[in-house]
CSV table of C-alpha atoms in Angstrom, one decimal:
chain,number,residue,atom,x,y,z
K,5,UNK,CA,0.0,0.0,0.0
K,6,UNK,CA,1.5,3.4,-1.0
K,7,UNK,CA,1.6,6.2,1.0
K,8,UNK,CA,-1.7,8.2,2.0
K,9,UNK,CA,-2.3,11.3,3.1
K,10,UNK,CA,-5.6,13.3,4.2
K,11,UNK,CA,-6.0,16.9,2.7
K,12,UNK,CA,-7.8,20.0,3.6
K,13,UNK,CA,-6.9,22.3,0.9
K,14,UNK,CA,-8.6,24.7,-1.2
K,15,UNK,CA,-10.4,22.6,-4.6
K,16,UNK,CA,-9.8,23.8,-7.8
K,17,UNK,CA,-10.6,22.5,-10.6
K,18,UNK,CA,-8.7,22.5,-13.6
K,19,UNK,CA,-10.6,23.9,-16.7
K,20,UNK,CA,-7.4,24.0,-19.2
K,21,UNK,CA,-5.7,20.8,-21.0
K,22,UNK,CA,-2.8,21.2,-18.7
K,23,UNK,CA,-1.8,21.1,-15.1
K,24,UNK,CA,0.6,24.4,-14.0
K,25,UNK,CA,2.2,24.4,-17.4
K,26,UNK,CA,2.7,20.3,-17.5
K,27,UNK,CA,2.2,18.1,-20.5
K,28,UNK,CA,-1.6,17.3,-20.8
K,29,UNK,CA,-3.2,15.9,-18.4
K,30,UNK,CA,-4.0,12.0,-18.4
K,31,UNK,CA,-7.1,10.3,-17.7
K,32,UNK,CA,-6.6,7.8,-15.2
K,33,UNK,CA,-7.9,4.0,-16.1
K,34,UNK,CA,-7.9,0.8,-14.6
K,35,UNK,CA,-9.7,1.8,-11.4
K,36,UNK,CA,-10.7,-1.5,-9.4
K,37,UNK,CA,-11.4,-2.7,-6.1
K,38,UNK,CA,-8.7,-4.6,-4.7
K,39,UNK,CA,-9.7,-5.6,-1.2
K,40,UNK,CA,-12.3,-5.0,1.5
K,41,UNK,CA,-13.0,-5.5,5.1
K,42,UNK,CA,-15.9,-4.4,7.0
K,43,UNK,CA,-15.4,-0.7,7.3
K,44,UNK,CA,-12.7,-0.1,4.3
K,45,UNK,CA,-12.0,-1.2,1.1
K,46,UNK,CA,-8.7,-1.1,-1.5
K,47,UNK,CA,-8.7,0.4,-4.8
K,48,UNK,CA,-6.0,0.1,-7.5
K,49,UNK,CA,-5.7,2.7,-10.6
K,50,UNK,CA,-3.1,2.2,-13.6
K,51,UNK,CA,-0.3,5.0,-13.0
K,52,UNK,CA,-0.5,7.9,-15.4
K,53,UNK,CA,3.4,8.9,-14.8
K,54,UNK,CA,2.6,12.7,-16.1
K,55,UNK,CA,5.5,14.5,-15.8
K,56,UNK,CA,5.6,16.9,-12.3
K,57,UNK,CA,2.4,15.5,-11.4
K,58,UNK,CA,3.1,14.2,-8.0
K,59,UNK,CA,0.2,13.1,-6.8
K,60,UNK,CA,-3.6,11.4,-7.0
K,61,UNK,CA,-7.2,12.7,-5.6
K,62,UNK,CA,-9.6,10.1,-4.6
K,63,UNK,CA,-13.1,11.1,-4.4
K,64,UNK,CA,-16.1,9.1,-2.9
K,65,UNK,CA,-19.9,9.5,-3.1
K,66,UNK,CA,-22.7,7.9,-1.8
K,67,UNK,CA,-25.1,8.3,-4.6
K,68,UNK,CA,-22.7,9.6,-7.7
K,69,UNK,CA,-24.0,13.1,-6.9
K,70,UNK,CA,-22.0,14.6,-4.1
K,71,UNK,CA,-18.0,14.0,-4.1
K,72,UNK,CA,-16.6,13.9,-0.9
K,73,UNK,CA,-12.6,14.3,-0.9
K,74,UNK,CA,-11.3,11.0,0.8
K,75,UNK,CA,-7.4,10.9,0.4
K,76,UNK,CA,-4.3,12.0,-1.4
K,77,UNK,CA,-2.0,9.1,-2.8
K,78,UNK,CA,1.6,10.5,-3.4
K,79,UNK,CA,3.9,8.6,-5.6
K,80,UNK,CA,6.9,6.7,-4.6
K,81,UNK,CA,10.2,7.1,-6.1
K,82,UNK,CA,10.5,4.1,-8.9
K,83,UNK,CA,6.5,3.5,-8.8
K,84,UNK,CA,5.4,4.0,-12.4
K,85,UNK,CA,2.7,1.1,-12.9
K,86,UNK,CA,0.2,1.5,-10.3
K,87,UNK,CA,-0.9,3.8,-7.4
K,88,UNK,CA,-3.4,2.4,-4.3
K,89,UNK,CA,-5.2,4.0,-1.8
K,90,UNK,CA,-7.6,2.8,1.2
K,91,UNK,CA,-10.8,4.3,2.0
K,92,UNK,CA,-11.6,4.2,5.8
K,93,UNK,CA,-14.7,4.6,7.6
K,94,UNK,CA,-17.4,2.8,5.8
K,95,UNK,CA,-20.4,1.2,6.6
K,96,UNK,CA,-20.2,-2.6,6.6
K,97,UNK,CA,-22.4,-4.2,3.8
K,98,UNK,CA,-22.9,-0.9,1.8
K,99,UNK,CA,-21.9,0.4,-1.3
K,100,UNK,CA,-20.0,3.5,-2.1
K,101,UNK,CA,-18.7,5.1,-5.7
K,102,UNK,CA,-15.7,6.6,-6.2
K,103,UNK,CA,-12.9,8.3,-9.0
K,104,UNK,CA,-9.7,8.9,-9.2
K,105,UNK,CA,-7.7,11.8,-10.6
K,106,UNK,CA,-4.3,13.6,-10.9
K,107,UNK,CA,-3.4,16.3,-8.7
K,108,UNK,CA,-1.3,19.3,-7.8
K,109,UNK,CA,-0.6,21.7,-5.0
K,110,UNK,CA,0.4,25.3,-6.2
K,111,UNK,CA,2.5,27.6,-4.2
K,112,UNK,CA,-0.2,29.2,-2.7
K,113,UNK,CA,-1.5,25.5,-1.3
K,114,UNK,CA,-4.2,25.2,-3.6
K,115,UNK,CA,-5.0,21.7,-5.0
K,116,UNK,CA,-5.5,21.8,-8.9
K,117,UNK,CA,-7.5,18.1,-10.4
K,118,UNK,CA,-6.7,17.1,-13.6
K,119,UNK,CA,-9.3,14.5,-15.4
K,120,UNK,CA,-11.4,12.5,-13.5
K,121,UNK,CA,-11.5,8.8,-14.0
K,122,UNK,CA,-14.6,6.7,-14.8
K,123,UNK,CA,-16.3,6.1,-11.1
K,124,UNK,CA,-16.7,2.2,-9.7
K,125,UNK,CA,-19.2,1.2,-7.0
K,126,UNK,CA,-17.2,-0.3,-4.3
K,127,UNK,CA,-18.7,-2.4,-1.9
K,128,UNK,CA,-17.6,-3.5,2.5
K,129,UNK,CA,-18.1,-6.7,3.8
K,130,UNK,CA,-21.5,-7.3,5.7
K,131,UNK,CA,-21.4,-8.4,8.7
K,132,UNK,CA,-23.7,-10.0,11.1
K,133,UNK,CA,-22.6,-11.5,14.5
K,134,UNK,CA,-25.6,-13.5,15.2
K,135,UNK,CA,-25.3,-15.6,11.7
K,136,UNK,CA,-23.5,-18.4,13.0
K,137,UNK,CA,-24.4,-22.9,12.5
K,138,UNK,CA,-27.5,-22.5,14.1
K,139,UNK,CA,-29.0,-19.8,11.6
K,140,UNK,CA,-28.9,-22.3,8.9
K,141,UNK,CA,-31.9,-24.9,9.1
K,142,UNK,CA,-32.5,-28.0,7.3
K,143,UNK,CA,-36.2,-27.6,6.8
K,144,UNK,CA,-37.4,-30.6,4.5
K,145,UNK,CA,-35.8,-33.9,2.7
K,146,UNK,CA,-37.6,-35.4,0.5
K,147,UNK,CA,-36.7,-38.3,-2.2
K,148,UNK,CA,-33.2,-37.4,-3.4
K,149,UNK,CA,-33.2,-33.7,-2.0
K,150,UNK,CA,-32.7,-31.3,1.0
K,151,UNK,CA,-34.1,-28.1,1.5
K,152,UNK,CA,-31.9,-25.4,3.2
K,153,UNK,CA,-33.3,-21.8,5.0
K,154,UNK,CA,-31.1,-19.2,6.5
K,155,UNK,CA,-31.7,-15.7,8.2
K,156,UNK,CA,-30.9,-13.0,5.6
K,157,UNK,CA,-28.0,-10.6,6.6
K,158,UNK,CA,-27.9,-7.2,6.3
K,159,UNK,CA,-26.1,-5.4,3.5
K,160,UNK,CA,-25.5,-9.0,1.3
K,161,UNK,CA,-26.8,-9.1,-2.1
K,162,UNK,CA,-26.3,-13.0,-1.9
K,163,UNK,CA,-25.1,-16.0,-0.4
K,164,UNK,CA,-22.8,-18.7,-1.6
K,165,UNK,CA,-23.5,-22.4,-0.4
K,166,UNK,CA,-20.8,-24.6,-0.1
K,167,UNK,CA,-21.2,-28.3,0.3
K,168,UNK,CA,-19.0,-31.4,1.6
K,169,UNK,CA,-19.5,-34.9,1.8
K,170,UNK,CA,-17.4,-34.5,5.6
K,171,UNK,CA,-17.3,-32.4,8.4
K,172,UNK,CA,-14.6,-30.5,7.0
K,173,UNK,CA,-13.9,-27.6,5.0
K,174,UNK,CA,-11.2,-29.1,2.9
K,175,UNK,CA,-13.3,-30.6,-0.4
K,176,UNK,CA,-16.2,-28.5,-0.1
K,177,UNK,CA,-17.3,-27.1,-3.2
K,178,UNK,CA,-19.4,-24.3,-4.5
K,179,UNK,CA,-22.8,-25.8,-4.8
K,180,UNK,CA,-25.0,-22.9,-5.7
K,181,UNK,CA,-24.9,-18.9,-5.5
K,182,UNK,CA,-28.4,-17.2,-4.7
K,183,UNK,CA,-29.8,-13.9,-4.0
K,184,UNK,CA,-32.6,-15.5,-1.5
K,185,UNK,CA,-32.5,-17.7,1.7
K,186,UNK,CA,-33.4,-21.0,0.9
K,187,UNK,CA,-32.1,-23.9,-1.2
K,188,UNK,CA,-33.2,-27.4,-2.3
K,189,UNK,CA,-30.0,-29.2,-2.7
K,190,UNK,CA,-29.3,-32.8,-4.6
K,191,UNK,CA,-28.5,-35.4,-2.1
K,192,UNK,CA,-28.9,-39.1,-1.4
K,193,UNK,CA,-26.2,-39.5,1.1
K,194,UNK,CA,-25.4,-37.2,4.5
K,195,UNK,CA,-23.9,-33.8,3.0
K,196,UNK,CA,-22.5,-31.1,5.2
K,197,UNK,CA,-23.7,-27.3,3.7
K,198,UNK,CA,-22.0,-23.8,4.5
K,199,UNK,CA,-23.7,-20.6,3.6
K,200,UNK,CA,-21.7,-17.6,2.9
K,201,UNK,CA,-22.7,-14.4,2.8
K,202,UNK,CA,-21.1,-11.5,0.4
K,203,UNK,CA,-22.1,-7.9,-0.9
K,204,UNK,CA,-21.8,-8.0,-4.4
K,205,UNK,CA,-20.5,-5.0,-6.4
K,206,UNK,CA,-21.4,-3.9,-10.6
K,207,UNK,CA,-18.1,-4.5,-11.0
K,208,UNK,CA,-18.3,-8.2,-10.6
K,209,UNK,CA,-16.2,-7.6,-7.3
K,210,UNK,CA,-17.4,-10.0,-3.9
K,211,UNK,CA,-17.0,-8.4,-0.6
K,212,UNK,CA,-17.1,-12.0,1.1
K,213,UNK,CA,-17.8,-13.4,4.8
K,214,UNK,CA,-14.8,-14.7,5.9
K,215,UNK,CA,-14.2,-18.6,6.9
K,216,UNK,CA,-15.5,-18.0,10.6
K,217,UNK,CA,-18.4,-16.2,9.9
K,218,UNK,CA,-19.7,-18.5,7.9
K,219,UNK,CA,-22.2,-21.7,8.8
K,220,UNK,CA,-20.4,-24.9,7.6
K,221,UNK,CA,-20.4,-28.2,9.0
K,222,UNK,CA,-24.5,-28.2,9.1
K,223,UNK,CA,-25.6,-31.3,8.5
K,224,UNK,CA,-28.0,-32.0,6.2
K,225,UNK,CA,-30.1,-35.8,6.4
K,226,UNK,CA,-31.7,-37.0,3.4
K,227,UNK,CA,-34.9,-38.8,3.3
K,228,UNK,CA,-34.3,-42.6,4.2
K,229,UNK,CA,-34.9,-45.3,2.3
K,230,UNK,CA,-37.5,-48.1,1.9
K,231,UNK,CA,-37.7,-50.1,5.2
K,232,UNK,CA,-37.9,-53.8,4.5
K,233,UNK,CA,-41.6,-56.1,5.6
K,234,UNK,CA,-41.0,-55.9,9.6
K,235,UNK,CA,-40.5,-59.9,10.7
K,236,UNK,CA,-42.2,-61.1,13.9
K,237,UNK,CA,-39.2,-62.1,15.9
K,238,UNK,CA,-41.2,-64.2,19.1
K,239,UNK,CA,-43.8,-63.5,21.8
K,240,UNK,CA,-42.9,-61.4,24.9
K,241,UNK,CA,-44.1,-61.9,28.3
K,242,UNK,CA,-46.1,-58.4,27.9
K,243,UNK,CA,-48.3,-60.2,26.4
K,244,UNK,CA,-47.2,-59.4,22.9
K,245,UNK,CA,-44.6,-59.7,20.4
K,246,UNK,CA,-41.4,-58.8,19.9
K,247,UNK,CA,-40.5,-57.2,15.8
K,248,UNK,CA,-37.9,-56.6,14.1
K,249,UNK,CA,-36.9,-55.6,10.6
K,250,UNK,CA,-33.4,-54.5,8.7
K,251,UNK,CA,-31.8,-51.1,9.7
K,252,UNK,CA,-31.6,-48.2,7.2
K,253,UNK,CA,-28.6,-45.9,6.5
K,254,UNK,CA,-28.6,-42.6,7.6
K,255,UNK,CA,-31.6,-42.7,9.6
K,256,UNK,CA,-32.4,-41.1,13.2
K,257,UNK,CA,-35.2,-43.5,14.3
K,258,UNK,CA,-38.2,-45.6,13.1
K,259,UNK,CA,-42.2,-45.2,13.1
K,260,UNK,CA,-43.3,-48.6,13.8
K,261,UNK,CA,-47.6,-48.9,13.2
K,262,UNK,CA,-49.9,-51.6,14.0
K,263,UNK,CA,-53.6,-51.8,14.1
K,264,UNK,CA,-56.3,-54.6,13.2
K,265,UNK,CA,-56.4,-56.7,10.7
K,266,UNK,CA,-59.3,-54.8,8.9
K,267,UNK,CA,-57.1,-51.5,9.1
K,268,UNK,CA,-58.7,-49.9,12.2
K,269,UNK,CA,-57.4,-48.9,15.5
K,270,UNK,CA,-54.0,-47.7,14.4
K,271,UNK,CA,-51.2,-46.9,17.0
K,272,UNK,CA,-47.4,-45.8,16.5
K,273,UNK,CA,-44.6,-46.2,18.6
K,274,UNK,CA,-41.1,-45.0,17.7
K,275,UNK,CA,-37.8,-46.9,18.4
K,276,UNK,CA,-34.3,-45.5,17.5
K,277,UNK,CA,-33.1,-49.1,16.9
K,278,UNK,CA,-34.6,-51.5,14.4
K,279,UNK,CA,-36.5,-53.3,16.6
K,280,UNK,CA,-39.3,-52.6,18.9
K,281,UNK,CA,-42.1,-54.8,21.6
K,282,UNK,CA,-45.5,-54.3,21.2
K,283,UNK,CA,-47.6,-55.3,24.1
K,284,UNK,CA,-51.0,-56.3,25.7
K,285,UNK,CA,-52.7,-57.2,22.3
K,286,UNK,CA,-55.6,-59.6,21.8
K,287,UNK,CA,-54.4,-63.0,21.5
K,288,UNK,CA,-57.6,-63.7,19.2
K,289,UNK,CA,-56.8,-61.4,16.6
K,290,UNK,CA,-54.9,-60.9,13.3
K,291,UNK,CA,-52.7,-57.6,13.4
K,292,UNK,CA,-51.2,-55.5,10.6
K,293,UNK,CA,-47.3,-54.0,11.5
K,294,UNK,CA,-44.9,-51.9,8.9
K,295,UNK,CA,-42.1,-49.8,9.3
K,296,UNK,CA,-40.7,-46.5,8.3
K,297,UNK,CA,-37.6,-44.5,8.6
K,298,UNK,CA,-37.2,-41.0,10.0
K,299,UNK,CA,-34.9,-37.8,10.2
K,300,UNK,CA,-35.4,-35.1,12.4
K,301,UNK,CA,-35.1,-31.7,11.3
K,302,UNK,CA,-33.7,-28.4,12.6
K,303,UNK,CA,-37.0,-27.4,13.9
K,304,UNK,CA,-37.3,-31.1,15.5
K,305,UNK,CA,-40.0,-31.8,12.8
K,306,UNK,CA,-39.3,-35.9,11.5
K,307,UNK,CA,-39.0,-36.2,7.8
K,308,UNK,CA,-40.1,-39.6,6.9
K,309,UNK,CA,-39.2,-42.3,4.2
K,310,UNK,CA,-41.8,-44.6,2.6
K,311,UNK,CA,-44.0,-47.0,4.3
K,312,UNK,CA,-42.4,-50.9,4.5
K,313,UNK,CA,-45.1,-53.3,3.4
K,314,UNK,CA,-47.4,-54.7,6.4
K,315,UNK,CA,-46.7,-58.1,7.8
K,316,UNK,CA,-50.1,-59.6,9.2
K,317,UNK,CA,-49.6,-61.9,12.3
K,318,UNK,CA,-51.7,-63.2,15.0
K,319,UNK,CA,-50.0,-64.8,18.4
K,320,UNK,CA,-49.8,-68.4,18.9
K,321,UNK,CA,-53.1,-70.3,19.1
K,322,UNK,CA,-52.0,-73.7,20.7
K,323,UNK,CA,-50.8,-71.8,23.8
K,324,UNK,CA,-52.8,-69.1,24.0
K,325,UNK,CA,-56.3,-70.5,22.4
K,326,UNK,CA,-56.9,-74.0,22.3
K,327,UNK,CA,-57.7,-77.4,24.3
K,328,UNK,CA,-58.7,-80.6,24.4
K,329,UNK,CA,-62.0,-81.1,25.3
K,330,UNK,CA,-62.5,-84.6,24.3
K,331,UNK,CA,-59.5,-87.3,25.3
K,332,UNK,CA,-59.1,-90.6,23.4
K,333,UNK,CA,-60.2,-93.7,26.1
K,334,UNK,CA,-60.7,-97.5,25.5
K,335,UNK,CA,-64.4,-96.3,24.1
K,336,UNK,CA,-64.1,-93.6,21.8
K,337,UNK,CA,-60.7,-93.8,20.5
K,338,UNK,CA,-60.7,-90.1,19.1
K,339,UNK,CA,-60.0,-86.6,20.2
K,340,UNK,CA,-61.7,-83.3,20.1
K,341,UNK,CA,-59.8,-79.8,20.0
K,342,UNK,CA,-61.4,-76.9,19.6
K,343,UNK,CA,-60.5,-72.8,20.5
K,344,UNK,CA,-62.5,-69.7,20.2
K,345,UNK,CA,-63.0,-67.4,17.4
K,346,UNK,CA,-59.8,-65.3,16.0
K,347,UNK,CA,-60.9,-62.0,14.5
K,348,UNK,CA,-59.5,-62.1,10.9
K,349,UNK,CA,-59.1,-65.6,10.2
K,350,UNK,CA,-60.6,-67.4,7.2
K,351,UNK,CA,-59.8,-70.8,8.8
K,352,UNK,CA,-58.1,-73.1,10.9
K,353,UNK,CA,-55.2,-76.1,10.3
K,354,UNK,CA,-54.0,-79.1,12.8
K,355,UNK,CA,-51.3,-79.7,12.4
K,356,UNK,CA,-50.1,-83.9,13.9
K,357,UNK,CA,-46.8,-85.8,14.7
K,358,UNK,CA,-45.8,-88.6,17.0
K,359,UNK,CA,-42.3,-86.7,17.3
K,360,UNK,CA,-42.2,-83.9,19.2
K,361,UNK,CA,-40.1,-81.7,17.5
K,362,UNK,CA,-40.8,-83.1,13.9
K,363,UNK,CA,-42.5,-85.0,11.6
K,364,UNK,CA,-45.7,-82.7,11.9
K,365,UNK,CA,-48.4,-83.1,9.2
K,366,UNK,CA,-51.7,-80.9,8.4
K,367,UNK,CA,-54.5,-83.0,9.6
K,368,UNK,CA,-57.8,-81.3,9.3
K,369,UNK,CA,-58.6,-77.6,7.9
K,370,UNK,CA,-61.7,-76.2,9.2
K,371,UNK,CA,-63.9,-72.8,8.9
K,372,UNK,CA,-65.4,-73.6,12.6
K,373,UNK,CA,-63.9,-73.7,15.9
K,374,UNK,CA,-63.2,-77.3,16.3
K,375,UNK,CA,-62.3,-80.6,14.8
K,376,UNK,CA,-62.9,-84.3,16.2
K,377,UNK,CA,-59.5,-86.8,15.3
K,378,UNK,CA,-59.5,-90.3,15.6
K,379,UNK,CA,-56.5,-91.5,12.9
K,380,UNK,CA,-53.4,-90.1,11.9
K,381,UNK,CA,-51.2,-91.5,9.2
K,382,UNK,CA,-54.0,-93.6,8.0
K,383,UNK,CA,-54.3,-95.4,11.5
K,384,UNK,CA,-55.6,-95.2,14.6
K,385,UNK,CA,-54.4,-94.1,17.5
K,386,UNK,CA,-52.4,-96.5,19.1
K,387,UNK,CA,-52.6,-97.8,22.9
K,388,UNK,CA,-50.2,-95.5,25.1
K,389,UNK,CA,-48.4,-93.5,22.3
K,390,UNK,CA,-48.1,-89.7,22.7
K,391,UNK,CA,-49.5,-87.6,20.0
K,392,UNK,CA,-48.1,-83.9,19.5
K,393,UNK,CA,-50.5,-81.6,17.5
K,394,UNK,CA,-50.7,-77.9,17.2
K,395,UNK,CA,-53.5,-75.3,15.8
K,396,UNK,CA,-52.9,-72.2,13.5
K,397,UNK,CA,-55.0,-69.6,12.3
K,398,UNK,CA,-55.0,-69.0,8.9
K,399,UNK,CA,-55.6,-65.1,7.1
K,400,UNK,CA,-55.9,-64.2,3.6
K,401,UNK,CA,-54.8,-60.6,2.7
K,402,UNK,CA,-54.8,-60.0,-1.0
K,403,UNK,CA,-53.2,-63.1,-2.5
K,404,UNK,CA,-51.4,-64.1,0.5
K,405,UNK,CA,-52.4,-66.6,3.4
K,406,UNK,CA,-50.4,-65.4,6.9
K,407,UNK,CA,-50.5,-67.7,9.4
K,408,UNK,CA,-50.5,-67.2,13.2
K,409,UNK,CA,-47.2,-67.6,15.0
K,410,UNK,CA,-46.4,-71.2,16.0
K,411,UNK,CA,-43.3,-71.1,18.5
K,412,UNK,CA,-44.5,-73.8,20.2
K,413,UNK,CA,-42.9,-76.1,17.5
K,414,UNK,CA,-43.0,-79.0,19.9
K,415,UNK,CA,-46.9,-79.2,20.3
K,416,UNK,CA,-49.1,-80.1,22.9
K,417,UNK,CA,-49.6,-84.0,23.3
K,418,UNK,CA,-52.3,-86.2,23.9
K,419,UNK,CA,-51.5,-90.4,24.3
K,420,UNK,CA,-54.3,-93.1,24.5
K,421,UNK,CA,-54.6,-95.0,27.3
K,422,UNK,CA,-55.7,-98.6,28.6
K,423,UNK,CA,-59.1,-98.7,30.5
């Protein structure tokens, strides 16, 4: 930076071609803003080099009506390219104009201005302490987007959004310049976003926030995907059952909803892992459960992904549902089961082994609510062998038959005796 000094002299202006008796006076050119800060900026000017002209005026306005005298800018001894001069004092975020032109000082102290230069706007930093992180809100995500919102800062003409796949500034990139305070923004994956802000002269030159005023390292969550069919894991001792299903990336928690079989009575419950226990339900109905993905948002509003398809399921009938109300004896040599109603079931299979832990065949398949046995395999029951049977309720939705839950894989037995 060259030399600067303030003036108070007597203005006049120079109506002739020369300047005290000097060669004609240049124009100056190249005038540009070369720096800024919040309360000054840096111009630059291409040196003239007139012969006994010793010196530059600088001149700044408000509205490119009124010229306000800023500085003198002597030259330097071997400085024939350029001249510079700083303008102090400024508003931050505003815009100012200003020329540039040779200048003289007669004997008397007068200051004689040669041709003016073509004026610039020139333009300070805004600044805005409370724009920090926090100002810059993820408001929605939706299905490979993001939407951004910021609090608009005084004195910027626009805002620069950079974006980074990590928490760092290091490979962030310019994602998008804007005039306004919002932003959808392309993403599937977790993206970090940092909004600068910048007063924008009609030069072309950017009076830019620096590095800590800006809002980077915001995270921004994407819209989860697809959760997968929940799967009925087992029966919990509160009396219900326990769900699961596959966990989805980049995802702050789940909306797991069940209701009736026929759609009604819905209820949520929300589980940050991917499972979840639902609890006193009635043992003699079918259920509907899906799943879905959430983020929350900067206003603590959940942003959710699409709906899983519903599993259908109905807790284990054999345990819970059935008996034996008729034993095989010397006399009858069969045996009756039967069970109550279940809500949603188009019917009802018995399943039969001698094992107890394999070997089980269907039976009988009944609409009602209870079926008489007297054979299996093609025989009769023998004298003192043990029987294992259980009982599932069957429900068609759509195409597909769901069955009720059967963890009781080893059955419930019955044997014939002597008499």
């Amino acid at each position: 930076m060259k030399k600067i000094k303030k003036v108070s002299m007597v203005l006049t202006t120079i109506a002739a071609s020369v300047l005290f008796g000097c060669a004609v006076s240049a124009t100056p050119t190249g005038l540009k803003q070369i720096g800024d800060t919040t309360n000054a900026v840096a111009i630059d000017w291409d040196d003239t080099t007139i012969a006994g002209i010793s010196n530059y005026a600088v001149f700044v306005s408000t509205d490119k009506d009124r010229w306000d005298e800023s500085t003198i800018v002597e030259k330097s001894s071997g400085f024939v390219k350029s001249s510079e001069a700083s303008i102090t004092n400024l508003t931050p975020g505003s815009s100012y104009y200003v020329k540039v032109t040779e200048a003289a000082v007669d004997s008397d102290n007068n200051l004689h201005l040669g041709k003016w230069s073509d004026y610039i706007e020139i333009v300070t930093k805004p600044d805005d302490a409370s724009f920090t992180g926090a100002t810059v809100k993820q408001t929605a995500a939706k299905k490979g987007k993001v939407s951004i919102s910021w609090q608009a800062v005084n004195g910027a003409t626009g805002y620069e959004v950079k974006v980074s796949k990590n928490d760092t500034t290091a490979d962030a990139t310019v994602y998008a310049d804007v005039t306004g305070t919002s932003l959808d923004i392309s993403t599937n994956s977790p993206t970090y976003a940092g909004v600068y802000y910048y007063r924008k002269s009609s030069t072309g030159y950017v009076a830019k926030c620096s590095e800590g005023k800006q809002a980077y390292r915001v995270s921004l969550k994407p819209l989860p995907g697809k959760a997968k069919k929940p799967k009925i894991v087992s029966e919990n001792v509160v009396g219900g059952v326990n769900v699961k299903f596959s966990a989805i990336n980049n995802c702050d928690g789940y909306q797991v909803q069940y209701c009736k079989y026929n759609g009604k009575g819905k209820k949520n419950k929300y589980t940050a892992t991917s499972q979840i226990s639902l609890s006193s339900l009635n043992k003699k109905m079918f259920y509907k459960v899906r799943a879905r993905g959430y983020v929350v948002l900067s206003s603590g509003k959940k942003a959710y992904g699409k709906w899983s398809k519903a599993n259908v399921f109905c807790m284990d009938q054999t345990r819970h549902n059935c008996k034996i109300t008729d034993a095989s004896s010397s006399t009858t040599k069969k045996v009756k089961l039967a069970w109550k109603k279940v809500k949603g079931a188009k019917n009802y299979t018995v399943y039969m082994s001698k094992s107890r832990y394999s070997g089980y065949k269907a039976v009988a398949t009944t609409k009602g609510t209870s079926v008489t046995l007297s054979s299996f395999n093609g025989s009769g029951f023998a004298y003192d062998q043990n029987y294992y049977y259980y009982v599932v309720a069957n429900a068609k939705v759509g195409k597909k038959t769901y069955k009720s839950l059967k963890y009781n894989r080893d059955g419930f037995h019955f044997y014939r005796k002597y008499y």
